[in-house]
CSV table of C-alpha atoms in Angstrom, one decimal:
chain,number,residue,atom,x,y,z
A,156,MET,CA,-20.2,-64.8,-75.6
A,157,THR,CA,-17.9,-68.4,-75.5
A,158,GLU,CA,-16.1,-68.8,-72.3
A,159,ILE,CA,-13.9,-71.5,-73.3
A,160,ILE,CA,-11.3,-70.4,-76.2
A,161,GLU,CA,-8.6,-72.9,-77.8
A,162,PHE,CA,-5.3,-71.7,-78.3
A,163,LEU,CA,-3.6,-74.1,-81.3
A,164,GLU,CA,-0.7,-72.0,-81.3
A,165,GLY,CA,0.6,-72.8,-77.5
A,166,GLY,CA,-1.8,-76.4,-77.9
A,167,TYR,CA,-4.2,-74.9,-74.7
A,168,ARG,CA,-7.6,-73.5,-74.3
A,169,PHE,CA,-8.2,-71.0,-71.7
A,170,VAL,CA,-11.1,-69.0,-69.8
A,171,ARG,CA,-12.0,-66.0,-71.3
A,172,GLY,CA,-10.8,-63.4,-68.6
A,173,VAL,CA,-9.2,-60.0,-68.3
A,174,SER,CA,-6.4,-58.0,-70.8
A,175,GLN,CA,-4.1,-58.8,-68.5
A,176,TYR,CA,-4.9,-62.4,-67.8
A,177,SER,CA,-7.6,-65.6,-68.6
A,178,GLY,CA,-9.3,-67.1,-65.7
A,179,GLY,CA,-7.5,-70.4,-66.7
A,180,VAL,CA,-5.7,-72.7,-68.9
A,181,ALA,CA,-5.6,-76.2,-69.7
A,182,ALA,CA,-3.4,-78.3,-71.9
A,183,LEU,CA,-5.3,-79.3,-75.4
A,184,PRO,CA,-5.1,-83.3,-76.1
A,185,GLY,CA,-1.5,-83.9,-77.2
A,186,TYR,CA,-0.1,-81.8,-74.9
A,187,ARG,CA,0.6,-81.3,-71.2
A,188,LEU,CA,1.8,-78.5,-68.8
A,189,GLU,CA,5.0,-78.2,-67.6
A,190,ARG,CA,6.1,-76.0,-64.8
A,191,VAL,CA,9.1,-74.7,-63.8
A,192,ARG,CA,10.0,-72.5,-60.5
A,193,PHE,CA,13.1,-70.3,-60.9
A,194,LYS,CA,15.1,-71.0,-57.7
A,195,GLU,CA,15.5,-66.8,-57.2
A,196,PRO,CA,12.5,-64.5,-59.2
A,197,LEU,CA,14.0,-63.1,-61.7
A,198,PRO,CA,13.4,-59.3,-62.7
A,199,LEU,CA,10.7,-58.8,-65.4
A,200,GLU,CA,12.7,-58.4,-68.7
A,201,LYS,CA,15.7,-61.2,-67.4
A,202,GLY,CA,12.2,-63.6,-66.2
A,203,PHE,CA,11.1,-63.3,-69.9
A,204,GLU,CA,14.6,-63.6,-71.6
A,205,ARG,CA,15.3,-66.8,-69.6
A,206,ILE,CA,11.7,-68.3,-70.4
A,207,ALA,CA,12.4,-68.0,-74.2
A,208,GLU,CA,15.5,-70.0,-73.6
A,209,LEU,CA,14.0,-72.7,-71.5
A,210,LEU,CA,11.1,-72.5,-74.3
A,211,ALA,CA,13.6,-72.6,-76.9
A,212,SER,CA,15.6,-75.9,-75.6
A,213,ALA,CA,11.9,-77.6,-75.3
A,214,ASP,CA,12.0,-76.3,-79.0
A,215,ARG,CA,8.8,-75.0,-77.7
A,216,PRO,CA,7.2,-71.7,-79.7
A,217,LEU,CA,6.9,-68.8,-77.7
A,218,THR,CA,3.3,-69.0,-77.6
A,219,ALA,CA,3.4,-71.9,-75.5
A,220,PHE,CA,4.1,-69.6,-72.9
A,221,THR,CA,0.8,-70.1,-70.8
A,222,ALA,CA,0.5,-69.3,-66.8
A,223,CYS,CA,3.1,-67.4,-65.0
A,224,GLU,CA,3.5,-66.6,-61.4
A,225,LEU,CA,5.1,-63.5,-60.3
A,226,ARG,CA,6.3,-61.3,-56.9
A,227,SER,CA,6.0,-58.0,-56.9
A,228,PRO,CA,7.8,-55.2,-54.3
A,229,ALA,CA,4.2,-54.2,-52.6
A,230,PRO,CA,0.8,-54.0,-53.3
A,231,PHE,CA,-0.3,-51.3,-56.2
A,232,THR,CA,-2.0,-48.5,-56.4
A,233,GLU,CA,-4.9,-49.2,-59.0
A,234,ASP,CA,-2.7,-46.9,-61.3
A,235,GLY,CA,0.3,-48.6,-60.8
A,236,PHE,CA,-1.2,-51.7,-61.8
A,237,ILE,CA,-2.7,-50.7,-65.1
A,238,ALA,CA,1.3,-49.5,-65.8
A,239,PHE,CA,2.5,-52.9,-64.9
A,240,ASN,CA,-0.1,-54.4,-66.4
A,241,GLU,CA,0.8,-52.6,-70.2
A,242,ALA,CA,4.6,-53.4,-69.6
A,243,TYR,CA,3.5,-56.9,-68.6
A,244,THR,CA,1.3,-57.5,-72.4
A,245,LYS,CA,3.2,-55.1,-74.0
A,246,THR,CA,6.1,-58.8,-74.5
A,247,LEU,CA,3.2,-61.0,-74.8
A,248,GLY,CA,1.9,-59.2,-77.8
A,249,ALA,CA,5.4,-59.5,-79.4
A,250,TRP,CA,5.3,-63.2,-78.6
A,251,GLY,CA,2.2,-63.7,-80.6
A,252,LEU,CA,0.3,-64.4,-77.5
A,253,LEU,CA,-2.3,-61.3,-77.9
A,254,ASP,CA,-3.0,-61.9,-81.5
A,255,THR,CA,-6.4,-63.8,-81.1
A,256,GLY,CA,-7.5,-60.7,-79.4
A,257,LEU,CA,-7.4,-62.1,-76.0
A,258,ASN,CA,-5.2,-62.9,-73.7
A,259,PRO,CA,-4.9,-66.7,-73.3
A,260,VAL,CA,-1.7,-66.4,-70.0
A,261,ALA,CA,-3.2,-67.3,-67.1
A,262,ARG,CA,-1.3,-65.5,-63.9
A,263,SER,CA,-0.9,-65.2,-60.2
A,264,ASN,CA,1.0,-62.2,-59.0
A,265,VAL,CA,1.8,-61.2,-55.4
A,266,CYS,CA,3.4,-59.9,-52.6
A,267,PRO,CA,5.9,-61.4,-50.2
A,268,LYS,CA,5.1,-59.5,-47.1
A,269,VAL,CA,8.9,-60.5,-46.0
A,270,SER,CA,11.7,-60.2,-48.3
A,271,PRO,CA,9.8,-58.6,-51.2
A,272,PRO,CA,12.0,-58.4,-54.7
A,273,SER,CA,13.2,-55.2,-55.6
A,274,GLU,CA,11.0,-54.7,-59.1
A,275,PRO,CA,8.8,-57.1,-60.8
A,276,SER,CA,9.6,-60.9,-60.9
A,277,PHE,CA,8.9,-63.9,-62.2
A,278,TYR,CA,8.8,-67.1,-59.5
A,279,ALA,CA,7.1,-69.6,-61.3
A,280,PHE,CA,6.4,-70.4,-65.4
A,281,THR,CA,4.4,-73.0,-67.4
A,282,TYR,CA,4.2,-74.6,-70.6
A,283,THR,CA,2.7,-77.0,-72.8
A,284,VAL,CA,5.4,-79.7,-74.5
A,285,PRO,CA,3.7,-82.4,-77.0
A,286,ALA,CA,2.3,-85.3,-75.0
A,287,THR,CA,0.2,-88.3,-75.5
A,288,GLY,CA,-1.8,-89.9,-73.1
A,289,SER,CA,-1.3,-87.9,-70.3
A,290,GLU,CA,-3.8,-87.2,-67.4
A,291,PRO,CA,-5.2,-83.5,-68.1
A,292,SER,CA,-3.4,-80.7,-66.5
A,293,PHE,CA,-4.3,-76.8,-65.9
A,294,VAL,CA,-3.7,-73.7,-64.0
A,295,VAL,CA,-6.9,-71.6,-62.9
A,296,SER,CA,-5.5,-67.8,-62.3
A,297,GLY,CA,-4.9,-66.2,-58.8
A,298,SER,CA,-7.9,-64.2,-56.9
A,299,ALA,CA,-8.3,-62.0,-54.8
A,300,GLU,CA,-11.6,-60.5,-53.1
A,301,VAL,CA,-13.0,-58.3,-56.1
A,302,PRO,CA,-15.3,-59.3,-59.1
A,303,GLU,CA,-12.6,-59.6,-62.3
A,304,GLY,CA,-13.6,-57.3,-65.1
A,305,HIS,CA,-14.2,-53.5,-63.4
A,306,PHE,CA,-12.1,-51.0,-63.9
A,307,HIS,CA,-11.6,-50.2,-60.5
A,308,TYR,CA,-11.1,-52.2,-57.9
A,309,ARG,CA,-11.8,-50.6,-54.8
A,310,ASP,CA,-15.5,-50.0,-54.6
A,311,HIS,CA,-15.7,-53.8,-55.4
A,312,ILE,CA,-13.7,-55.7,-52.8
A,313,VAL,CA,-15.3,-58.1,-50.9
A,314,ARG,CA,-15.6,-56.8,-47.0
A,315,ARG,CA,-13.5,-54.2,-48.0
A,316,GLY,CA,-11.5,-52.6,-44.9
A,317,ASP,CA,-12.8,-56.0,-42.9
A,318,LEU,CA,-10.2,-58.2,-41.1
A,319,SER,CA,-12.2,-59.8,-38.9
A,320,GLU,CA,-12.6,-63.3,-38.8
A,321,ASP,CA,-16.3,-63.0,-40.4
A,322,GLY,CA,-15.1,-60.0,-42.7
A,323,LEU,CA,-11.7,-62.4,-43.7
A,324,ARG,CA,-14.1,-65.7,-43.9
A,325,THR,CA,-16.0,-63.8,-46.0
A,326,LYS,CA,-13.2,-62.4,-48.4
A,327,ALA,CA,-12.2,-66.8,-48.1
A,328,CYS,CA,-15.5,-67.9,-49.6
A,329,PHE,CA,-15.6,-65.2,-52.1
A,330,VAL,CA,-12.5,-66.6,-53.6
A,331,LEU,CA,-12.6,-70.4,-52.9
A,332,ASP,CA,-16.1,-70.2,-54.9
A,333,GLU,CA,-14.0,-68.2,-57.7
A,334,MET,CA,-12.0,-71.1,-58.3
A,335,GLU,CA,-14.4,-73.4,-58.3
A,336,ARG,CA,-16.1,-71.4,-60.9
A,337,ARG,CA,-12.8,-71.3,-63.1
A,338,ALA,CA,-11.8,-74.9,-62.5
A,339,ARG,CA,-15.3,-75.9,-63.7
A,340,LYS,CA,-15.2,-73.9,-67.1
A,341,LEU,CA,-12.2,-75.7,-68.0
A,342,GLY,CA,-14.2,-79.3,-66.4
A,343,PHE,CA,-11.6,-79.7,-63.0
A,344,GLY,CA,-12.7,-79.5,-59.6
A,345,TRP,CA,-10.6,-79.5,-55.9
A,346,LYS,CA,-10.0,-83.4,-57.2
A,347,ASP,CA,-8.1,-82.6,-59.5
A,348,ALA,CA,-5.7,-80.5,-58.1
A,349,THR,CA,-1.9,-81.4,-57.6
A,350,ALA,CA,-1.5,-78.2,-55.3
A,351,VAL,CA,-3.6,-75.2,-54.7
A,352,GLN,CA,-2.0,-72.0,-53.1
A,353,VAL,CA,-2.9,-69.0,-51.2
A,354,TYR,CA,-2.1,-65.9,-50.1
A,355,THR,CA,-2.5,-63.6,-47.6
A,356,ILE,CA,-0.4,-62.5,-44.4
A,357,HIS,CA,-4.3,-63.3,-42.0
A,358,ASN,CA,-5.0,-66.1,-39.7
A,359,LEU,CA,-6.2,-68.6,-42.0
A,360,TYR,CA,-7.2,-71.2,-39.1
A,361,PRO,CA,-10.2,-69.9,-37.4
A,362,PHE,CA,-12.0,-70.8,-40.6
A,363,MET,CA,-9.4,-73.5,-43.0
A,364,ALA,CA,-11.4,-77.0,-41.3
A,365,ASP,CA,-14.6,-75.8,-42.5
A,366,GLU,CA,-14.3,-73.3,-45.6
A,367,ILE,CA,-11.0,-74.8,-47.2
A,368,VAL,CA,-10.8,-78.8,-45.9
A,369,LYS,CA,-14.1,-79.6,-45.8
A,370,ARG,CA,-15.1,-78.0,-49.6
A,371,GLY,CA,-11.7,-80.3,-50.4
A,372,ALA,CA,-9.6,-77.6,-51.2
A,373,ALA,CA,-6.6,-79.1,-49.0
A,374,ARG,CA,-6.5,-82.4,-50.6
A,375,ALA,CA,-3.5,-82.4,-52.2
A,376,GLY,CA,-2.6,-80.0,-49.2
A,377,LEU,CA,-2.0,-76.3,-49.1
A,378,THR,CA,0.8,-73.9,-49.4
A,379,TRP,CA,0.6,-70.8,-47.9
A,380,HIS,CA,3.0,-68.3,-49.2
A,381,TYR,CA,2.9,-65.2,-46.5
A,382,ASN,CA,1.8,-62.2,-49.0
A,383,ASN,CA,-0.4,-59.8,-50.0
A,384,PRO,CA,-2.5,-60.1,-53.0
A,385,PRO,CA,-1.5,-57.1,-55.5
A,386,VAL,CA,-3.9,-54.3,-55.1
A,387,VAL,CA,-4.1,-52.2,-52.1
A,388,ASP,CA,-7.0,-52.8,-49.9
A,389,LEU,CA,-6.8,-57.1,-50.9
A,390,GLU,CA,-6.3,-59.7,-48.4
A,391,TYR,CA,-6.4,-62.9,-49.7
A,392,GLU,CA,-5.6,-64.4,-52.8
A,393,MET,CA,-5.7,-68.1,-53.8
A,394,ASP,CA,-4.3,-70.4,-57.0
A,395,LEU,CA,-4.3,-73.9,-58.0
A,396,ARG,CA,-3.3,-76.3,-61.0
A,397,GLY,CA,-3.3,-80.2,-61.9
A,398,VAL,CA,0.3,-80.6,-62.8
A,399,ALA,CA,2.6,-83.5,-62.5
A,400,VAL,CA,5.4,-82.6,-64.5
A,401,GLU,CA,7.5,-79.4,-62.2
A,402,HIS,CA,10.8,-78.2,-62.2
A,403,VAL,CA,12.9,-75.9,-60.4
A,404,ARG,CA,15.8,-74.2,-62.7
């Protein structure tokens, strides 16, 4: 099974993932990725409308939508997460992003512990633009401490319910390994990242030096969002990107 698929309509390639999102994306030659963070999160429907406007103003097709970062009110139950993903992917289908039968769009979806949005919202998105001579750019999708591809997460969560120092370290190591695996498939590593983000409400300090810094995951610093992953009982999530051009709108 081919792991890396070119999505020519969007100007990027992606790591085969699950129905909700791909494992990560990278710009094809002749393109670069640019990221837009919204000053305030935009509810899903309004966010899609605003993204469509920004793509049109950049003379880019809807299929240039490459990755997004979402914020939700609180961790979903598994059934709630399924329902959310059905609504989210409906728009992707209407935009022609699912025509290959796979979802190419990378994604993170996390839940602020303090001052969460009242409904699922867009925090940021990434898209392709034509460019020559640009450094390669990429986004690796967020992952928490559970293998992807299972219909239910609960029975597969790494050290589920274990919030001890050793339990959190084990969770973090699983996620760090997964970030490396996804980035490597696209031809990148920690040294190529311009930003690494971690999402947890638990203490990072006991394993930050040994497990995060020493493997090079904080070369560009580490952005810690006091957020939970999107599903109940998940405790630790990360994503990373190598994107040279970023905007705040």
